[in-house]
Coordinates of C-alpha atoms in Angstrom, one line a residue:
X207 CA 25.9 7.9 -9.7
X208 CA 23.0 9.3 -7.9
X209 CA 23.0 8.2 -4.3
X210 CA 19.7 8.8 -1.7
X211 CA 20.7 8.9 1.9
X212 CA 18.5 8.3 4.4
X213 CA 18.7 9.0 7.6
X214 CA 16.9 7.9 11.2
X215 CA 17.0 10.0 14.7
X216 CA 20.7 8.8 16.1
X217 CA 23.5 10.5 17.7
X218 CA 25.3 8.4 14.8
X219 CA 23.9 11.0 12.0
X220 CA 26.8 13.6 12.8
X221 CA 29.0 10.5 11.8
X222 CA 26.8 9.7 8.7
X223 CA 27.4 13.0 7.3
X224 CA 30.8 11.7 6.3
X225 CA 29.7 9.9 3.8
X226 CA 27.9 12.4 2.2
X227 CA 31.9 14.5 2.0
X228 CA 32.9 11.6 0.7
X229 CA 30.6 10.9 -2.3
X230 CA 30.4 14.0 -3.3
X231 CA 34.2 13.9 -3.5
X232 CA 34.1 10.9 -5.5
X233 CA 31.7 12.7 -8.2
X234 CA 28.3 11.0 -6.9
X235 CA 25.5 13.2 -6.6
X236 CA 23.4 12.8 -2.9
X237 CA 20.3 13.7 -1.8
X238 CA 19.1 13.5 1.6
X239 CA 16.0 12.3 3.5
X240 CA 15.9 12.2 7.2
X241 CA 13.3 12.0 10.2
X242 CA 12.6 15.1 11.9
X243 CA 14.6 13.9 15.0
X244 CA 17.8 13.2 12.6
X245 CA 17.6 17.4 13.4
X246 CA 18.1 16.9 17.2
X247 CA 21.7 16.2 15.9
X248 CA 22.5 17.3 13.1
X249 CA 21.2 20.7 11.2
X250 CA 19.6 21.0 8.3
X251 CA 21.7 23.5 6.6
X252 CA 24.5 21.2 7.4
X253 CA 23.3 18.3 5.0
X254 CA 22.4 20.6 2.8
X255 CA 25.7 22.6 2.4
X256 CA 27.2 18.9 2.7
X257 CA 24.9 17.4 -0.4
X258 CA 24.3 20.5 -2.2
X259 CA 20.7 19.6 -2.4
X260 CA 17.9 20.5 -0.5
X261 CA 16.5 18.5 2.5
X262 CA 13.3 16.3 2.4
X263 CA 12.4 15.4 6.0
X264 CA 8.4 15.5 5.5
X265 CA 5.7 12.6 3.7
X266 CA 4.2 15.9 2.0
X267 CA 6.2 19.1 1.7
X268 CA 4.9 22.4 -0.4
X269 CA 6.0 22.1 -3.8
X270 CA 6.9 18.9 -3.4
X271 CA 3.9 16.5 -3.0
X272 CA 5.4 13.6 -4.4
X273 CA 8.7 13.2 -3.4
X274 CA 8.2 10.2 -1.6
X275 CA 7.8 8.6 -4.7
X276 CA 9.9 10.6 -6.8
X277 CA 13.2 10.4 -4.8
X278 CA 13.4 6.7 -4.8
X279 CA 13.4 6.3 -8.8
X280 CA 15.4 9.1 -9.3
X281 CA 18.4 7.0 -6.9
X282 CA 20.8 4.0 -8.1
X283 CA 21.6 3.2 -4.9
X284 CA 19.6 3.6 -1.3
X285 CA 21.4 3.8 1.5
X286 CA 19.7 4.0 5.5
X287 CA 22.7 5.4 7.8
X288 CA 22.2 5.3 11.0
X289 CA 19.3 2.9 11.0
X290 CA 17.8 2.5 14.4
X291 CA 15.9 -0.3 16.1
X292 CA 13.1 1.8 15.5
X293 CA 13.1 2.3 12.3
X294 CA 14.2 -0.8 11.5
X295 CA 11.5 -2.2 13.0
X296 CA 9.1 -0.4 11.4
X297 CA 10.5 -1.5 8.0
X298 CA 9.6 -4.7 8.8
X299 CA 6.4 -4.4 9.6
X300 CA 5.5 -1.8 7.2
X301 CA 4.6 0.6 8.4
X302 CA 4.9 4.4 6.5
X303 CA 4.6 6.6 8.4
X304 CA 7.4 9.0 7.7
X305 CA 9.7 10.1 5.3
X306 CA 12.4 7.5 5.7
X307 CA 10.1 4.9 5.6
X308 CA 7.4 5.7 3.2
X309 CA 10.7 5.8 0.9
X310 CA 11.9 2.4 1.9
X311 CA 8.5 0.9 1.4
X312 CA 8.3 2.7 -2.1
X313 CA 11.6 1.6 -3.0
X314 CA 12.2 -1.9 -2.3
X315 CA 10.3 -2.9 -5.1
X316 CA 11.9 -1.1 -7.4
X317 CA 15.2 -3.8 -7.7
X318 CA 17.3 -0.6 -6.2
X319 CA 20.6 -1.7 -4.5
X320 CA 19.4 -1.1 -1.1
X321 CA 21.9 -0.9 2.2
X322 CA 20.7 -0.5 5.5
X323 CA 23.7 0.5 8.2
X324 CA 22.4 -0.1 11.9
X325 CA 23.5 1.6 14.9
X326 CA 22.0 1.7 18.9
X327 CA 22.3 0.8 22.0
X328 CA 23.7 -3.2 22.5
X329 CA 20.5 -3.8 24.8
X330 CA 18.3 -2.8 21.3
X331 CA 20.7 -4.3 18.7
X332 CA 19.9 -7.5 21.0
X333 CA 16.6 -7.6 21.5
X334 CA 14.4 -10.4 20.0
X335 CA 12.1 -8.3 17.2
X336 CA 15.0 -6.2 16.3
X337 CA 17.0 -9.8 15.2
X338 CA 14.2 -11.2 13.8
X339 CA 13.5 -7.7 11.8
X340 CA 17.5 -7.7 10.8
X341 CA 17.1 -11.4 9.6
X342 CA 14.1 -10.6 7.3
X343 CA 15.5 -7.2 5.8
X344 CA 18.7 -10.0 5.1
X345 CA 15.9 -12.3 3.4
X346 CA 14.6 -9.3 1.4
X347 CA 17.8 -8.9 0.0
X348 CA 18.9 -6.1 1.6
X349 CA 22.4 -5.4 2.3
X350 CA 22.6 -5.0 6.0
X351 CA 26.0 -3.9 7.3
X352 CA 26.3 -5.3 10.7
X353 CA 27.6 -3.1 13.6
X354 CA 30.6 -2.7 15.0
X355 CA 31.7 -3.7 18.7
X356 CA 33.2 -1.0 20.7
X357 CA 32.7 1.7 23.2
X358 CA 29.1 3.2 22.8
X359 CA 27.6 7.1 22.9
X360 CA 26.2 5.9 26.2
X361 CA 29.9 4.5 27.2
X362 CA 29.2 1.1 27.3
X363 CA 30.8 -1.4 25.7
X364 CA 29.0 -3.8 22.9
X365 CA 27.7 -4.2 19.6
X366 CA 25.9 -1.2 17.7
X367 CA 28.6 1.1 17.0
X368 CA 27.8 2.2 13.3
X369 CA 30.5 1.1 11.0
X370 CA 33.5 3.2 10.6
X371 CA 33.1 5.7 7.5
X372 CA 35.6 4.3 5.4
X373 CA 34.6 0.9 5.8
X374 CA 30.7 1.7 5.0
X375 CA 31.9 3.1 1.8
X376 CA 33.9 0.3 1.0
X377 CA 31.6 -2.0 1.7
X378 CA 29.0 -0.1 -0.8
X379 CA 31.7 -0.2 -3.6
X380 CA 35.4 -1.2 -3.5
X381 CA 34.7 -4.7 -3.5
X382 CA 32.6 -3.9 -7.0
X383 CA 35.2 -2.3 -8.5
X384 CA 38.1 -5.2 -8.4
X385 CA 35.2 -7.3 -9.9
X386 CA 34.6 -7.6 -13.3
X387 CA 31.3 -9.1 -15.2
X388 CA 31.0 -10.0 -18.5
X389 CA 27.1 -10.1 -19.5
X390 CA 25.5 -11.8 -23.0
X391 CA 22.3 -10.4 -24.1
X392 CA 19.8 -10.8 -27.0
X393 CA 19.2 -12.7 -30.0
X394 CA 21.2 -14.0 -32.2
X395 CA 20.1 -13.6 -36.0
X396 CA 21.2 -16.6 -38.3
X397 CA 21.0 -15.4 -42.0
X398 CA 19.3 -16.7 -44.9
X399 CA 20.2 -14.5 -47.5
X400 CA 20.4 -10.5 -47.1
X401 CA 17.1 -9.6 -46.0
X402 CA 15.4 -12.7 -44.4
X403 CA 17.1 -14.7 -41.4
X404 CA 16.3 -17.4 -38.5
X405 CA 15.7 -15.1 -35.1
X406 CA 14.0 -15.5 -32.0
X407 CA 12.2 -13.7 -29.2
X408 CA 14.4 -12.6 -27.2
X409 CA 14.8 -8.5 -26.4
X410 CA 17.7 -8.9 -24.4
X411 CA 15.6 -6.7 -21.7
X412 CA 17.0 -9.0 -18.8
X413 CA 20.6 -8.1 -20.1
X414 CA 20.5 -5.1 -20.1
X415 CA 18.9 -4.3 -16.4
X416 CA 21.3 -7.3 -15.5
X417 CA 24.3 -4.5 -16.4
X418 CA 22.3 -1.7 -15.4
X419 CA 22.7 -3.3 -11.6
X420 CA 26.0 -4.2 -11.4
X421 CA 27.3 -1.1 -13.2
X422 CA 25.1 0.9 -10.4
X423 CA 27.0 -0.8 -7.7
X424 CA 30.5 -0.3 -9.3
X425 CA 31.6 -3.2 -11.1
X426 CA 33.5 -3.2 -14.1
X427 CA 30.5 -4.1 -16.3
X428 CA 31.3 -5.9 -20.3
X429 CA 27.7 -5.9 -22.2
X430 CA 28.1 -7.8 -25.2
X431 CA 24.5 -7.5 -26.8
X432 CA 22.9 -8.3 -30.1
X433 CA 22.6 -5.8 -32.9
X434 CA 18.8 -5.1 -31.6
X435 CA 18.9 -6.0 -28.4
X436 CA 17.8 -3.3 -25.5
X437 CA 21.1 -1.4 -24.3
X438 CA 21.8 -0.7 -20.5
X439 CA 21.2 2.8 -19.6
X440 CA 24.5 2.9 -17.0
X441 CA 27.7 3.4 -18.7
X442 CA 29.6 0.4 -19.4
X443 CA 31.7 -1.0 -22.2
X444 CA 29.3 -2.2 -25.2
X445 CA 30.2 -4.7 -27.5
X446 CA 27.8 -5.6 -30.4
X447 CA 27.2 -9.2 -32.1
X448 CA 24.9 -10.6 -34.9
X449 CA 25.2 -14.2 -35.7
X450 CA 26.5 -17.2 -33.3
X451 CA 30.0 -17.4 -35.4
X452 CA 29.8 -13.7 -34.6
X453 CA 29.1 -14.2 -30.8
X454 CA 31.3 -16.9 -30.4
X455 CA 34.1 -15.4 -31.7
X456 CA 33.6 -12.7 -29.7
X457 CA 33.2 -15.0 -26.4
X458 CA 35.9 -16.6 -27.1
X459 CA 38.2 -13.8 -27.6
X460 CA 36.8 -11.9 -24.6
X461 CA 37.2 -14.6 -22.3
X462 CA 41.0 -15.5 -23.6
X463 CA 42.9 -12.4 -23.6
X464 CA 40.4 -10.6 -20.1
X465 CA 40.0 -11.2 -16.7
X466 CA 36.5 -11.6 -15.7
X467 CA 35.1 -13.1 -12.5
X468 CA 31.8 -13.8 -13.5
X469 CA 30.2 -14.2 -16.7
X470 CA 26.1 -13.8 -16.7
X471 CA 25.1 -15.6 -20.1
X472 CA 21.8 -14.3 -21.0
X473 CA 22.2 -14.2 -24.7
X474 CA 19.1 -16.4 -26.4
X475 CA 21.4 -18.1 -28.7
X476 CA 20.6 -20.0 -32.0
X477 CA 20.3 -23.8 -31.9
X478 CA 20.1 -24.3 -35.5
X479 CA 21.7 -22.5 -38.5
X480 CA 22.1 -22.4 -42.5
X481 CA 23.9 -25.2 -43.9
X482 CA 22.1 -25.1 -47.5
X483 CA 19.0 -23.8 -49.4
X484 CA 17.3 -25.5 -52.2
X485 CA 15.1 -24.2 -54.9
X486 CA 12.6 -26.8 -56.6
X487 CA 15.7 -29.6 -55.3
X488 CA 18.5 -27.4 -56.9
X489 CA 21.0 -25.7 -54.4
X490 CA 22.0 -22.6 -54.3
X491 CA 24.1 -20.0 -53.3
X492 CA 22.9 -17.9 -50.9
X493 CA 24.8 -14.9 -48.9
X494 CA 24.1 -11.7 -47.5
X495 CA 24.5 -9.6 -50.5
X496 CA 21.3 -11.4 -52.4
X497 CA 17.8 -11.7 -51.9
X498 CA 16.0 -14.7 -52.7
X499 CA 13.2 -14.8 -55.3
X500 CA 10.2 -15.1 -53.5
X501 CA 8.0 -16.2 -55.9
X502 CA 9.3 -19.8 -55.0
X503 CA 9.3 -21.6 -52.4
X504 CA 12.1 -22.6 -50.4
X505 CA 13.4 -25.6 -48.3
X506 CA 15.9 -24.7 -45.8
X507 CA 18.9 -27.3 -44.2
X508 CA 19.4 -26.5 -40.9
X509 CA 22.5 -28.1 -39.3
X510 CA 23.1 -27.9 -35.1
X511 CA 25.5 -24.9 -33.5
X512 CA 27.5 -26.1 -30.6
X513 CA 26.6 -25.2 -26.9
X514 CA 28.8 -22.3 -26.2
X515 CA 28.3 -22.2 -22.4
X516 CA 30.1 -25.8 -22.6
X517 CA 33.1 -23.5 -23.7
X518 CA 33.4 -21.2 -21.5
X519 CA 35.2 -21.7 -19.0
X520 CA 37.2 -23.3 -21.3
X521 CA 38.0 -20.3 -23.0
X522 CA 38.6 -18.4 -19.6
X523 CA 42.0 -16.9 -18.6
X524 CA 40.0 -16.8 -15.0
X525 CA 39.9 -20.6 -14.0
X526 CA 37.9 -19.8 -11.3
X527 CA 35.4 -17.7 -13.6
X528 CA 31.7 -18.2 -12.0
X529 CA 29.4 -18.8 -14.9
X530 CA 25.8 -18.0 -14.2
X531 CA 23.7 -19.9 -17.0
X532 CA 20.4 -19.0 -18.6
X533 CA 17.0 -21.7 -19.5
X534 CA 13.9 -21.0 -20.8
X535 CA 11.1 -23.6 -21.2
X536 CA 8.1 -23.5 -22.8
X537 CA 6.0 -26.1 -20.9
X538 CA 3.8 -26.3 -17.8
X539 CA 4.9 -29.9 -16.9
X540 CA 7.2 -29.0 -13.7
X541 CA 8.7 -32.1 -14.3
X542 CA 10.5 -31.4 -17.7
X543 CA 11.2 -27.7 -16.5
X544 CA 13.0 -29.5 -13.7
X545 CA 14.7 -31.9 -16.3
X546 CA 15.7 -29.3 -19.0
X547 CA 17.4 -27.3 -15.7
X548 CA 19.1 -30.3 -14.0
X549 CA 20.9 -31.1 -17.7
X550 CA 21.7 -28.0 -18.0
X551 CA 23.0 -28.0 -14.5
X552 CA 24.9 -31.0 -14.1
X553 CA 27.3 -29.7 -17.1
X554 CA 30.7 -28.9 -15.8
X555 CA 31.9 -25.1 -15.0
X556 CA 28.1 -24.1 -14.3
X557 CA 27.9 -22.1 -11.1
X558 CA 24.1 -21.0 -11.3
X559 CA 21.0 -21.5 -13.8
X560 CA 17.9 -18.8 -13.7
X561 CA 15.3 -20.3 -15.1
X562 CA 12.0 -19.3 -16.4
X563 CA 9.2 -20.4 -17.9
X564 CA 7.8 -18.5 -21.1
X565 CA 4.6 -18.2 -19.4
X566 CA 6.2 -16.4 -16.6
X567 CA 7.1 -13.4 -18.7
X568 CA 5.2 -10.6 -19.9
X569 CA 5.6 -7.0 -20.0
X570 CA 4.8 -6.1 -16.1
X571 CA 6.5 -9.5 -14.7
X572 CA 9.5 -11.2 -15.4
X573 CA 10.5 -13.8 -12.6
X574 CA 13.0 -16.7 -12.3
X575 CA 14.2 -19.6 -10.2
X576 CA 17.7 -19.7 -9.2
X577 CA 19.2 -22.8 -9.5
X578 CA 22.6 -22.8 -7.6
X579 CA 25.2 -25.6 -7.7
X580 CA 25.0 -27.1 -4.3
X581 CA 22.5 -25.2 -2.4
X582 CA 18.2 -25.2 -2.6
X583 CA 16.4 -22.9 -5.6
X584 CA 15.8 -19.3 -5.1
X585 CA 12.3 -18.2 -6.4
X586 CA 13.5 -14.8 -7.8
X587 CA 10.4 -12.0 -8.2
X588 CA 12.4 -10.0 -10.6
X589 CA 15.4 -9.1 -12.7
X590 CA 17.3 -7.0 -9.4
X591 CA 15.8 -9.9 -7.4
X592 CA 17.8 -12.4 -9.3
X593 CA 21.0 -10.3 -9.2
X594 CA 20.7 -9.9 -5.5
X595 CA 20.9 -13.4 -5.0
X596 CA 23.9 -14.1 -7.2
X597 CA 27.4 -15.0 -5.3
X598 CA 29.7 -12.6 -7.4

């Protein structure tokens, strides 16, 4: 996993570099980006011997022009260790006007798992605009990891220690790693004879950054994704279906003889299949391994699949398996939307709906409104949006 550090002027740095030892133990490559005064504390070559890579502490360094921009793509995961008031601040009211936070304003877009570690003085972790700042980055969706209470650099005693090492890291990822996600994606393909079958629109796009996310944070990610659906990029365990009996037996199998904790059912699934074709009113026989004539034409039976997400937990050797559910309308009325989401809802086992309207897709925007079972909507600006707000 490639992991961006960044780091803010504190006497807490020389404690940050732990984590650095620690990633790079665990197989992760780091990079580094720090303020100039992160220096006052900490030496350069020291992160760099640490990370193995160079140091970025400037907006614009020779050679280098666009790192600002470059460094936050190239990361799965941000992290901002020690965070002060300062910068925090800043963050919130965005301002970019260094390295650490020309990054952070760069990157938060980008659906990144971002974490921001704070650490100062209790009189600054206290003051008004730096709770107010905290509470927005929170409503960003940023993962803030709240200070410790303790004895302080300044040997006081109060809130603003940074958090121990061990806990920081764990907090990134050994919570992910007990859980495990099973993720649906695609379309499935009901067949009319070899060449020809009943499909739909769906690229499985949203499936595959849904697994991209969680993998990146360290859960144990299951992608089971139709034949042409778009693939995750992370490494994860792929499973490939075709049809709904294909699907479903799949699901069901999956779900019987695994443990998941969640299960994120994306897949655009068939309402309607086969149940007969007819030729001038005769029936035939129709299967994969023929082709129909096509100088006929044909009239197709369709008979109704059943709703698999009424199965699932069902099926689940987790009874307490979270099962985040998928709608798409295509409708302006509000109203209906509202309806088709409620039904959908209101069924039993259903921990979550994301909705979306087909309008609301295209190829630079793809948004969604959270529906969870007992609390208000989420509006959800993107894919990494949605799975920030997800309780998994």
């Amino acid at each position: 996993m490639k992991i961006l550090l960044m780091m803010s002027g504190s006497i807490a740095a020389a404690k940050a570099t732990g984590l650095i030892s620690l990633w790079r133990k665990a197989g992760h490559e780091v990079k580094v980006a720090c303020t100039s005064s992160v220096f006052e504390f900490v030496g350069k070559a020291t992160l760099e011997g640490l990370s193995d890579n160079s140091v970025v502490s400037a907006v614009f360094e020779e050679d280098n022009m666009m790192q600002h921009i470059c460094l936050s793509r190239w990361a799965d995961i941000i992290v901002l260790a020690p965070a002060t008031a300062n910068i925090i601040n800043k963050l919130v009211a965005g301002i970019a006007d260094d390295i650490v936070t020309t990054l952070w304003v760069a990157a938060l877009e980008l659906g990144k798992p971002m974490y921001l570690a704070p650490a100062m003085n209790s009189m600054m972790w206290n003051y008004p605009a730096t709770k107010n700042s905290i509470k927005q980055l929170q409503n960003w969706c940023v993962n803030v990891l709240l200070p410790q209470s303790g004895e302080l650099a300044c040997g006081e005693n109060g809130t603003g220690r940074l958090m121990e090492i061990d806990d920081l890291n764990n907090a990134i990822f050994k919570k992910q790693k007990d859980k495990y996600i099973l993720i649906t994606a695609g379309g499935t393909r009901e067949y009319i004879d070899g060449v020809r079958y009943i499909g739909n629109l769906s690229t499985g796009r949203t499936g595959a950054q849904v697994a991209d996310y969680f993998t990146a944070l360290g859960y144990q990610v299951t992608w089971l994704g139709a034949i042409n659906a778009i693939q995750p990029n992370k490494p994860c365990s792929k499973i490939i279906y075709e049809t709904f009996n294909d699907l479903s037996d799949k699901l069901k199998d999956l779900l019987e003889n695994q443990h998941f904790d969640a299960i994120i059912h994306a897949a655009a699934i068939s309402d309607f299949s086969v149940a007969s074709i007819s030729i001038n009113g005769e029936k035939i026989s129709a299967s994969r391994q023929t082709k129909l004539p096509s100088s006929e034409s044909i009239d197709l039976k369709l008979k109704k699949n059943p709703k698999l997400v009424s199965q699932l937990l069902n099926w689940s050797k987790n009874l307490d398996l979270k099962v985040i559910a998928f709608k798409l309308t295509n409708t302006s009325d509000k109203n209906q939307q509202k309806i088709a989401v409620m039904k959908l809802l209101k069924q039993d086992g259903i921990d979550f709906v994301a909705h979306n309207d087909l309008s609301d897709i295209t190829v630079n925007q793809h948004s969604f409104c959270l529906y969870p079972a007992e609390k208000d909507k989420i509006q959800c600006e993107s894919v990494a949006d949605l799975c920030k707000n997800l309780d998994i």
